[in-house]
Short mmCIF file of C-alpha atoms and ligand atoms in Angstrom, two decimals:
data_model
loop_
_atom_site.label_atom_id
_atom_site.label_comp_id
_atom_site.label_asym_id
_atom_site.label_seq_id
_atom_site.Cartn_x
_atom_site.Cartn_y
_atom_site.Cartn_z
CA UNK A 1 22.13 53.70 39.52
CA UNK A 2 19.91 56.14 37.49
CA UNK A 3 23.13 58.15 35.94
CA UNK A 4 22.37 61.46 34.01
CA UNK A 5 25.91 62.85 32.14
CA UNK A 6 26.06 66.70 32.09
CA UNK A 7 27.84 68.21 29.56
CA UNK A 8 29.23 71.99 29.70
CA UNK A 9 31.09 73.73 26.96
CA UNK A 10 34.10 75.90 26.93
CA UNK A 11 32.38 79.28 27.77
CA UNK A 12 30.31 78.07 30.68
CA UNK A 13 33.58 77.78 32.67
CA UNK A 14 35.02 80.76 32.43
CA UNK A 15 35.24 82.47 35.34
CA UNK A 16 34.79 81.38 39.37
CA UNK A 17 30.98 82.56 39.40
CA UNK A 18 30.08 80.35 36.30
CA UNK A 19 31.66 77.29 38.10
CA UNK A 20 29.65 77.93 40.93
CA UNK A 21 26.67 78.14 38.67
CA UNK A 22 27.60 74.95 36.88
CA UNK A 23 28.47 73.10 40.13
CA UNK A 24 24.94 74.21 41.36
CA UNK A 25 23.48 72.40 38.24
CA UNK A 26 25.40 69.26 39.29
CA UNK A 27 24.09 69.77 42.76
CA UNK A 28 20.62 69.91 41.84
CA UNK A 29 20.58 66.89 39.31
CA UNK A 30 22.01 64.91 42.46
CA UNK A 31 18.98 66.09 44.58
CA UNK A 32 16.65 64.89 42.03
CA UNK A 33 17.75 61.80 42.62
CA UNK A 34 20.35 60.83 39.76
CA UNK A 35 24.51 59.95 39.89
CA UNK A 36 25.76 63.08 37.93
CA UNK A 37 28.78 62.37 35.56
CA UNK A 38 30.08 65.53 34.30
CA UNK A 39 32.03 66.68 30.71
CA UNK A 40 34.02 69.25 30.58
CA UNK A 41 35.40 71.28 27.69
CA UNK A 42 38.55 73.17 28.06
CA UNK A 43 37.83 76.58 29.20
CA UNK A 44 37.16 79.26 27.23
CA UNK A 45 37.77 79.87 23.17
CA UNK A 46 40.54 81.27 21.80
CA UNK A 47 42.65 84.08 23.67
CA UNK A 48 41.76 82.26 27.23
CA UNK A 49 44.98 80.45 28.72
CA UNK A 50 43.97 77.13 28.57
CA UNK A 51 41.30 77.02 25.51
CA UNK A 52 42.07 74.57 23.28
CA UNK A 53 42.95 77.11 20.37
CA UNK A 54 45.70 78.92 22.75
CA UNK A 55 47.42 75.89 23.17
CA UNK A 56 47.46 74.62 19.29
CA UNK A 57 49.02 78.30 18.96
CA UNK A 58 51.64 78.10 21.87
CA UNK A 59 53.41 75.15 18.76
CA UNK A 60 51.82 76.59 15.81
CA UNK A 61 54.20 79.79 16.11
CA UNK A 62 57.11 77.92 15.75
CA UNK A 63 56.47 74.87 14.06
CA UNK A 64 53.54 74.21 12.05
CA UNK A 65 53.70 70.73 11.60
CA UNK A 66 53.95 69.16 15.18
CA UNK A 67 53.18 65.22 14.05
CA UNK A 68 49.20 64.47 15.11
CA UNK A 69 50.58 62.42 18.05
CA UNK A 70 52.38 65.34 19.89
CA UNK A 71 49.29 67.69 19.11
CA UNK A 72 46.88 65.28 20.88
CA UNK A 73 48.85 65.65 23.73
CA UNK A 74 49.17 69.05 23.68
CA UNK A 75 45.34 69.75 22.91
CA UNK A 76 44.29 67.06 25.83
CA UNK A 77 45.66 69.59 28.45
CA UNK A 78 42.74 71.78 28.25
CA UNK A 79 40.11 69.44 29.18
CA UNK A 80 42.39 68.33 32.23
CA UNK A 81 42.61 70.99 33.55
CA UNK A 82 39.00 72.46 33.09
CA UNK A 83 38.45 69.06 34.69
CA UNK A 84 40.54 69.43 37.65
CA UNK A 85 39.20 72.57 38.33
CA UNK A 86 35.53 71.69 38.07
CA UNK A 87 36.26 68.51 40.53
CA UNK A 88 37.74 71.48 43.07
CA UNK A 89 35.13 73.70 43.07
CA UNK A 90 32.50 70.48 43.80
CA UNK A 91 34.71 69.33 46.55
CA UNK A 92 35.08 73.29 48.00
CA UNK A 93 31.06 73.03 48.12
CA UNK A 94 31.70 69.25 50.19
CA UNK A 95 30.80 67.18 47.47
CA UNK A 96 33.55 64.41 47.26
CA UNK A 97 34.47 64.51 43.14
CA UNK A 98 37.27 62.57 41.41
CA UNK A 99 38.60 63.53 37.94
CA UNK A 100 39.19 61.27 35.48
CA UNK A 101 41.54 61.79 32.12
CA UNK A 102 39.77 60.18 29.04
CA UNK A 103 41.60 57.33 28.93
CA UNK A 104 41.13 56.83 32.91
CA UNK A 105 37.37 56.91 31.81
CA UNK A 106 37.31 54.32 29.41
CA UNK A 107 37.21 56.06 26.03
CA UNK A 108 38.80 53.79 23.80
CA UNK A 109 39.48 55.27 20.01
CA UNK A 110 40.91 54.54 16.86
CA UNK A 111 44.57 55.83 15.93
CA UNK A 112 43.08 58.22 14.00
CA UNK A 113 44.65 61.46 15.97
CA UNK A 114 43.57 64.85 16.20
CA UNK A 115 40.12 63.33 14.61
CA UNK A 116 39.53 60.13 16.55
CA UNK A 117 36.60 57.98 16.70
CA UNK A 118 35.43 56.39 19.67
CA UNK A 119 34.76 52.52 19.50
CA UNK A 120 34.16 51.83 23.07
CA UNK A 121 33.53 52.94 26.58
CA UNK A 122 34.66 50.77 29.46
CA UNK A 123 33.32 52.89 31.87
CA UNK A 124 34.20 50.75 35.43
CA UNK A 125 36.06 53.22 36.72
CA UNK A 126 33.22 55.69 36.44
CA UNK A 127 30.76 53.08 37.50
CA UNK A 128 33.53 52.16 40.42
CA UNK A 129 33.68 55.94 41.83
CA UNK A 130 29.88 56.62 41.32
CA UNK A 131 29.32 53.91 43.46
CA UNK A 132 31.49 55.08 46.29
CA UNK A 133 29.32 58.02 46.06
CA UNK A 134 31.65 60.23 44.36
CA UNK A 135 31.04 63.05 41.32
CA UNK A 136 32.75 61.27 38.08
CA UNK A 137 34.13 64.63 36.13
CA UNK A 138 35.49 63.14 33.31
CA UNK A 139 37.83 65.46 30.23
CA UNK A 140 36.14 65.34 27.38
CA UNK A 141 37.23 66.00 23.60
CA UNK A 142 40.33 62.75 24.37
CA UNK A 143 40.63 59.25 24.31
CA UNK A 144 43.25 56.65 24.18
CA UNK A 145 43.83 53.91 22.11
CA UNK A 146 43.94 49.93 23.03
CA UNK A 147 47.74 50.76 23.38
CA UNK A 148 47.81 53.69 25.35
CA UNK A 149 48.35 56.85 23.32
CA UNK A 150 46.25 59.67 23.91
CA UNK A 151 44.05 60.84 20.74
CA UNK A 152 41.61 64.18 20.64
CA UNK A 153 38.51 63.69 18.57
CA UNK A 154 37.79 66.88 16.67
CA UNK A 155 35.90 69.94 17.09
CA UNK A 156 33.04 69.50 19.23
CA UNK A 157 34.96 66.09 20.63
CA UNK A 158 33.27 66.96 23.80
CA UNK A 159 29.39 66.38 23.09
CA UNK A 160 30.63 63.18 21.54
CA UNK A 161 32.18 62.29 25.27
CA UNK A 162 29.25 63.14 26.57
CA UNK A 163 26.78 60.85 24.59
CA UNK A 164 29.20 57.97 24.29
CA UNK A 165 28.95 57.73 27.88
CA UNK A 166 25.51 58.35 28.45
CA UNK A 167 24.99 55.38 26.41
CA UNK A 168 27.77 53.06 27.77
CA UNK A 169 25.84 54.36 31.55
CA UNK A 170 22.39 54.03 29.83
CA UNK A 171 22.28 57.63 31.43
CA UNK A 172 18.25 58.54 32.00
CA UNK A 173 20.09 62.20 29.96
CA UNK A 174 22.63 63.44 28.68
CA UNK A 175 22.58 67.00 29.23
CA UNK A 176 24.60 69.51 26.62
CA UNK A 177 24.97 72.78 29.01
CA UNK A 178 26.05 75.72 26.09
CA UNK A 179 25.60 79.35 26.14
CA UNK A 180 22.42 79.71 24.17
CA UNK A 181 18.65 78.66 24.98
CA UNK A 182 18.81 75.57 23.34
CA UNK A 183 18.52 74.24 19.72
CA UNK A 184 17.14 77.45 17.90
CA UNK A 185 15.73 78.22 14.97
CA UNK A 186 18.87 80.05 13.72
CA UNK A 187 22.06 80.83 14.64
CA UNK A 188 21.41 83.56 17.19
CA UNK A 189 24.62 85.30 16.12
CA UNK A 190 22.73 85.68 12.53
CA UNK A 191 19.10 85.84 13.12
CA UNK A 192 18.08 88.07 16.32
CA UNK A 193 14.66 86.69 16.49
CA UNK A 194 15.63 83.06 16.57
CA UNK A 195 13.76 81.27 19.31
CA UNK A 196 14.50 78.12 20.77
CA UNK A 197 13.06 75.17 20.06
CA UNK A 198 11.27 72.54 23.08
CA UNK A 199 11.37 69.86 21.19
CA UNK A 200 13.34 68.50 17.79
CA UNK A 201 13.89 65.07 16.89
CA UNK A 202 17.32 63.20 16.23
CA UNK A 203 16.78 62.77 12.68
CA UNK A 204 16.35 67.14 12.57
CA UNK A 205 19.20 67.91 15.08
CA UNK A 206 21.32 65.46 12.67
CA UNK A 207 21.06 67.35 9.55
CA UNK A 208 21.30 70.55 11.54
CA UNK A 209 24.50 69.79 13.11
CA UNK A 210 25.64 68.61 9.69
CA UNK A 211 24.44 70.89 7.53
CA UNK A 212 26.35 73.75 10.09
CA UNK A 213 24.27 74.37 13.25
CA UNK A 214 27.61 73.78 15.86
CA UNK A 215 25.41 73.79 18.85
CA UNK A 216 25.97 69.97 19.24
CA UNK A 217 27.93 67.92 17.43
CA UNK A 218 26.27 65.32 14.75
CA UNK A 219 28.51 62.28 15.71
CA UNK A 220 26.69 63.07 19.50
CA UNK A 221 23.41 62.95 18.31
CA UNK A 222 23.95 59.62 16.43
CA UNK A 223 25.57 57.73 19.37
CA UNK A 224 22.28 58.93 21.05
CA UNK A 225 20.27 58.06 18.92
CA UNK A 226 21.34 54.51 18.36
CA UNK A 227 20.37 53.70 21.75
CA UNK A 228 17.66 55.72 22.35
CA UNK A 229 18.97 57.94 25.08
CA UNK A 230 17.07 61.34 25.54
CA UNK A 231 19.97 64.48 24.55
CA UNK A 232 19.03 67.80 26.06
CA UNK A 233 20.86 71.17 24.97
CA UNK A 234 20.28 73.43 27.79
CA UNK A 235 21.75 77.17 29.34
CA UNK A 236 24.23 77.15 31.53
CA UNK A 237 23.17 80.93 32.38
CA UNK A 238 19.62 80.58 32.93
CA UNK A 239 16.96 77.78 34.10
CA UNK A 240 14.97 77.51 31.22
CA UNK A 241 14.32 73.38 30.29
CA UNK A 242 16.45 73.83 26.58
CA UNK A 243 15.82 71.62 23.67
CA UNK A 244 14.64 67.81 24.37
CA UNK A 245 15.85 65.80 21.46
CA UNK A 246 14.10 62.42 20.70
CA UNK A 247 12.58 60.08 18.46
CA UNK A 248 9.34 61.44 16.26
CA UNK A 249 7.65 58.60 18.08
CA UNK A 250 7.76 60.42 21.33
CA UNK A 251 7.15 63.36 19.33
CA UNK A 252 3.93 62.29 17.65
CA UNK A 253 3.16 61.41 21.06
CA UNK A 254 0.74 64.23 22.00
CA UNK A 255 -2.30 64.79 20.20
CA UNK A 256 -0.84 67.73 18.45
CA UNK A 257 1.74 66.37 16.05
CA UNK A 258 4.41 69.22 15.69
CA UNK A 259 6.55 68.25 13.20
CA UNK A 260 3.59 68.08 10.90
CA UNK A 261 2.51 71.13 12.38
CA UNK A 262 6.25 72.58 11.42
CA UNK A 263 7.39 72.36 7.84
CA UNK A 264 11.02 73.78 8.55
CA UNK A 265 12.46 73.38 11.71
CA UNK A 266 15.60 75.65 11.61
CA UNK A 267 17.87 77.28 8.81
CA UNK A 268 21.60 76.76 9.00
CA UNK A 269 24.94 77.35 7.13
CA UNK A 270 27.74 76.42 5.74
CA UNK A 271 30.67 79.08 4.39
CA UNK A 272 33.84 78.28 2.60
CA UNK A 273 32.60 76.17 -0.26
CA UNK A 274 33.64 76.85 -3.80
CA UNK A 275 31.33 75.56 -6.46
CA UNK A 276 32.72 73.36 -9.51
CA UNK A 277 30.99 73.13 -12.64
CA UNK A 278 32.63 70.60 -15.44
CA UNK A 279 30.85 70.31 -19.12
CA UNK A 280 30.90 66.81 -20.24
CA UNK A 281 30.64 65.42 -24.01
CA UNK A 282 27.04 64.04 -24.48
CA UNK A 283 26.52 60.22 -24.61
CA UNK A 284 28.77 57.60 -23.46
CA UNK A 285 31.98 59.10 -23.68
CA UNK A 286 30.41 61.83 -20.79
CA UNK A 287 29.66 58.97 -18.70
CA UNK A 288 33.18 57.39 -19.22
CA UNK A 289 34.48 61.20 -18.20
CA UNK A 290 32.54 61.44 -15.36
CA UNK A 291 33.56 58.04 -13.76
CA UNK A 292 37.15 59.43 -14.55
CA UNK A 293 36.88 62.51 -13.05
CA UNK A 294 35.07 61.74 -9.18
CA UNK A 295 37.44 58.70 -9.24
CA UNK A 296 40.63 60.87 -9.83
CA UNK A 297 39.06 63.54 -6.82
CA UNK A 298 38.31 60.47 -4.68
CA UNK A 299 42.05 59.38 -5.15
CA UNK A 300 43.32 62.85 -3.85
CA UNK A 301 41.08 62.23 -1.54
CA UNK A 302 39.13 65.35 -2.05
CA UNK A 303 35.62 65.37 -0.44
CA UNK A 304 33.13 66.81 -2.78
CA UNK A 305 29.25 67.64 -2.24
CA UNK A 306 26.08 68.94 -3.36
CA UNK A 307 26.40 67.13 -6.88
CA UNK A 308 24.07 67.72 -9.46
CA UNK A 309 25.12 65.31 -12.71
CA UNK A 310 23.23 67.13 -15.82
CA UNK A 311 23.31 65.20 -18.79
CA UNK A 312 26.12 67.73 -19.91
CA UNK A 313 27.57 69.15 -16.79
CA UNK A 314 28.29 68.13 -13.45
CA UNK A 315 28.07 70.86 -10.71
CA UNK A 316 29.55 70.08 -7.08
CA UNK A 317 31.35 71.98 -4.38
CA UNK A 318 34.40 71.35 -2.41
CA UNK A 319 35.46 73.38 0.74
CA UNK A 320 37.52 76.42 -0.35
CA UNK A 321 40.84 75.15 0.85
CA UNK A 322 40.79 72.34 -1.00
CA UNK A 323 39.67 74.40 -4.21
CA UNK A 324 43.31 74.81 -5.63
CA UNK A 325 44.19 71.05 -5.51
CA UNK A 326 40.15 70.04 -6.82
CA UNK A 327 41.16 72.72 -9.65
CA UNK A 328 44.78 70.69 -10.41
CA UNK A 329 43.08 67.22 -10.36
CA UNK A 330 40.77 67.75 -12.89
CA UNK A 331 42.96 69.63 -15.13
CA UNK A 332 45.45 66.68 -15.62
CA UNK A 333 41.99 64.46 -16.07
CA UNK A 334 41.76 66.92 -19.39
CA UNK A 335 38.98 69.35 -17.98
CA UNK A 336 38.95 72.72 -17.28
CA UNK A 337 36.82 73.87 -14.71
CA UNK A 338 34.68 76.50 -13.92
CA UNK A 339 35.07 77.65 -10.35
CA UNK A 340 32.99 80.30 -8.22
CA UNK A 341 34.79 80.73 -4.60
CA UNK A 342 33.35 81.97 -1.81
CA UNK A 343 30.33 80.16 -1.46
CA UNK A 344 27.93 79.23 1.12
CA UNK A 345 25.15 76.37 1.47
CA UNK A 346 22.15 77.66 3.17
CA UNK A 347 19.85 74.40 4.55
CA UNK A 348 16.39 74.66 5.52
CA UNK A 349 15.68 71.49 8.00
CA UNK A 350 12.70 70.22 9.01
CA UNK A 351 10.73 67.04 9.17
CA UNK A 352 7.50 68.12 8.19
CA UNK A 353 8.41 69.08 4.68
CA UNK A 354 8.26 65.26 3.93
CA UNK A 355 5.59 65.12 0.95
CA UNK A 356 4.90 68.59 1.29
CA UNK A 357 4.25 70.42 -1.80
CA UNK A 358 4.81 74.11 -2.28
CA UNK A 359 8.56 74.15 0.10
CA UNK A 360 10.53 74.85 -2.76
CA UNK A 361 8.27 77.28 -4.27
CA UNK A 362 8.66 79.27 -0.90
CA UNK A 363 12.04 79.12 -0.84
CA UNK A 364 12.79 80.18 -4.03
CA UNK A 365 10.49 83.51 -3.23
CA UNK A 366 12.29 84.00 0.26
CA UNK A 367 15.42 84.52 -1.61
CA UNK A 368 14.78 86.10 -4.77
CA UNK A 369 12.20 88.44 -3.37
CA UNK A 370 15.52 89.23 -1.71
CA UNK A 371 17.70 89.69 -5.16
CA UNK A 372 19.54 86.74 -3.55
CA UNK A 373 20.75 84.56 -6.46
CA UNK A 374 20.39 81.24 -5.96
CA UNK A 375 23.77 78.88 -7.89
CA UNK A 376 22.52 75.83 -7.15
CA UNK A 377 19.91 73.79 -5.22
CA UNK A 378 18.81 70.72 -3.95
CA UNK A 379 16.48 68.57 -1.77
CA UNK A 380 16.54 65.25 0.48
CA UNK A 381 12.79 64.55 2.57
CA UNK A 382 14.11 66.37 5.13
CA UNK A 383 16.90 69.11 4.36
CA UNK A 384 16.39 71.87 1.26
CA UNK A 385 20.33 73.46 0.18
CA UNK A 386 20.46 76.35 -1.60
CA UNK A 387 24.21 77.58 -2.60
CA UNK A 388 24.55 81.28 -2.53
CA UNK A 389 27.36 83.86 -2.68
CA UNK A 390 29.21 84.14 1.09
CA UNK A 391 28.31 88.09 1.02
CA UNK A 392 24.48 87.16 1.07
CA UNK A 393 24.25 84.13 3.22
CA UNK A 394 23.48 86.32 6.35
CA UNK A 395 20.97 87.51 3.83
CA UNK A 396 19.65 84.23 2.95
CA UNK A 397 19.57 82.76 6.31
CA UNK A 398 17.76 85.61 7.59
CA UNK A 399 14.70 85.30 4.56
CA UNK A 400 14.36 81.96 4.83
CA UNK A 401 13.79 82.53 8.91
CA UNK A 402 11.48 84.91 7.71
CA UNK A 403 9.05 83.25 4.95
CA UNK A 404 8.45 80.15 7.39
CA UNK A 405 7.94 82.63 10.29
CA UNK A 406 10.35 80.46 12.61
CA UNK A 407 10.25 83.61 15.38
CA UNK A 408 6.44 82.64 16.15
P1 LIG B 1 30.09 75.03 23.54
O1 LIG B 1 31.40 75.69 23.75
O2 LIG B 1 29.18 75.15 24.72
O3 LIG B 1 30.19 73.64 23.03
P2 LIG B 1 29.40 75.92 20.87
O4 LIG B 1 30.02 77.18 20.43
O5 LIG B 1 29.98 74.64 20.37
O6 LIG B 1 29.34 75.92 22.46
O7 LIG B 1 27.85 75.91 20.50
C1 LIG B 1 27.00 76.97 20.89
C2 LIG B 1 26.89 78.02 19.78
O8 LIG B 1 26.28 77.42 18.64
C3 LIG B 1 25.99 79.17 20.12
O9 LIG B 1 26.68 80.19 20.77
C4 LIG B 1 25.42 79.61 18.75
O10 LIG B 1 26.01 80.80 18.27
C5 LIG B 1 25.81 78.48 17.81
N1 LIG B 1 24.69 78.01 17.00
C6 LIG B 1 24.71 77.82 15.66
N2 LIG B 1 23.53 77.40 15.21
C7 LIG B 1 22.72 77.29 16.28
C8 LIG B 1 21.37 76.87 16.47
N3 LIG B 1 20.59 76.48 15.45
N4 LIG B 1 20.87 76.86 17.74
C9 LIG B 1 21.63 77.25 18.76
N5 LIG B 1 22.91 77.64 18.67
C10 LIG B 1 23.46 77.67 17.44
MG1 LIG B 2 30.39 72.75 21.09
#
């Protein structure tokens, strides 16, 4: 069977008219010849009956800390019954559908609730129904462990669904149906000229989706990419072909090699990062502090990024939230640190910068040009960070967009 697994987020099931137009997408993939199995998200965002956030606030009002168990629970309603629904309006258009629950599909996780992992599909029973010629619509964003408790698997859960069984179906797509274009330059919501992209490989979409770009989830595009299967991000509300993501080997295909051609492939952000910066004695009693300090934020367990160790200060950032308790670690380490909240990291992405001289240079002029102050930066071969104040990263996304002339 030549499966294809379609994917649609919260906000392309709104309302009746949208489930038509999503069913209709189902519908056609079936003419073209492939078995559609379908993801759902719950419907809506937050305010909408069932979206996930209006049921974590139905508890949240009066008791904040419902164990992660109970929450799953809770939070796996949505996706039921988005799913239920979606396998109604297929069989009101006389296409037999079945709905499956996560755990009916096969999505085995770890314990880890509220942010599960998935280890394995066993996806018989969607193999079982597909073969008796019905639409598999499966809930995604939920799993269940080997012992039968139901886990959720973090924002964006869904996409992850969605590739993990495109690969366990060795699905010819999987199909991420959104309400934007496709993978754009930008954020749309920041950058009004943002255009979407036709093609991007893994590797970019990756470090997007990382570095802030929420249009499809980074765990998704690794499952995908570890076996190869082709990830579309496509409208739900128009019928334009979206964003193919693949390898740079099916890239470089053609004779025109675009991510050469393309030195940054999109900007993205991050907000609610507070930078750190810890002077260290010289010599090797700064090395003995600095082994004492990222092992005493490792043991609270305290994330930290963008680290730049200077031979007599460290500089790194931690999310905002976790400022206060980064700020009470180090002080009984002996240090007193120098903290600037509100933050944001601004990441220019793009596969062509590999070896390419002059990208920082650029960058730099974007954002000063712009009397954007730049608190810290970095580089990998593929992703460029700059960490700016929050006020100007609308600023700095938008000059960055700019200077590489990602609207043309
Ligand atoms: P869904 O509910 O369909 O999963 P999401 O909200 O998770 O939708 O993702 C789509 C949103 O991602 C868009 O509305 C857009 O504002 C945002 N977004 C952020 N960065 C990008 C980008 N580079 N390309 C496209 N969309 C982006
Ligand atoms: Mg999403």
């Amino acid at each position: 069977m030549k499966f294809i697994v379609l994917k649609f987020g919260g906000t392309s099931l709104v309302s009746p008219e949208l489930r038509e137009r999503v069913a209709g997408k189902i519908i056609a993939a079936k003419d073209e010849g492939y078995v559609p199995v379908v993801v759902v998200s719950a419907i809506g965002r937050e305010g909408d009956p069932y979206a996930t956030d209006t049921l974590i606030n139905l508890v949240k009002q009066t008791y904040r800390d419902l164990p992660g168990r109970e929450m799953d629970l809770l939070m796996s309603c949505g996706e039921i019954i988005s799913g239920v629904i979606m396998a109604a309006t297929l069989q009101a258009k006389g296409y037999p559908a079945v709905f499956l629950t996560g755990a009916q599909a096969g999505i085995i996780t770890d314990k880890k609730y509220t942010e599960a992992r998935i280890l394995k599909v066993q996806p018989q029973n969607v193999t079982k129904f597909a073969q008796e010629g019905y639409i598999v619509v499966v809930a995604g964003f939920q799993g269940t462990t080997e012992d039968g408790e139901i886990t959720t698997l973090g924002r964006g859960g869904s996409d992850t669904t969605a590739a993990a069984l495109g690969v366990a179906l060795n699905a010819a797509y999987v199909d991420i149906y959104t309400d934007v274009e496709g993978i754009m330059t930008a954020d749309p919501r920041i950058v009004e000229e943002a255009r979407a992209l036709d093609v991007i490989t893994y590797d970019e979409i990756c470090h997007l989706a990382h570095e802030g770009a929420k249009v499809v989830h980074p765990r998704a595009v690794e499952i995908a990419m570890q076996k190869g299967i082709p990830l579309r991000v496509r409208s739900t509300f128009t019928d334009s072909p979206g964003t193919l993501v693949t390898t740079s080997g099916e890239v470089y295909k053609g004779t025109i090699d675009i991510t050469k051609d393309r030195i940054i492939t999109g900007i993205t952000y991050i907000s609610g990062i507070a930078q750190f910066k810890v002077g260290i004695s010289p010599g090797a009693e700064g090395l003995k502090q600095q082994r004492r300090m990222f092992r005493a934020l490792a043991l609270a367990g305290i994330s930290i990024d963008f680290i730049n160790v200077l031979s007599e200060v460290i500089l790194f950032t931690v999310k905002d939230d976790l400022a206060e308790k980064a700020v009470k670690v180090l002080e009984n380490t002996g240090y007193v640190p120098e903290v600037i909240r509100g933050c944001a990291k601004v990441s220019a992405v793009g596969a062509g910068m590999s070896g390419v001289p002059g990208v920082i240079a650029d960058i730099v002029e974007a954002l000063t040009k712009d009397d954007i102050q730049i608190l810290q930066c970095n580089d990998s071969h593929t992703t460029v960070w700059v960490l700016v104040k929050r006020e100007e990263m609308e600023k700095a996304v938008r000059a960055l967009h700019r200077q590489f002339k990602l609207a043309q």
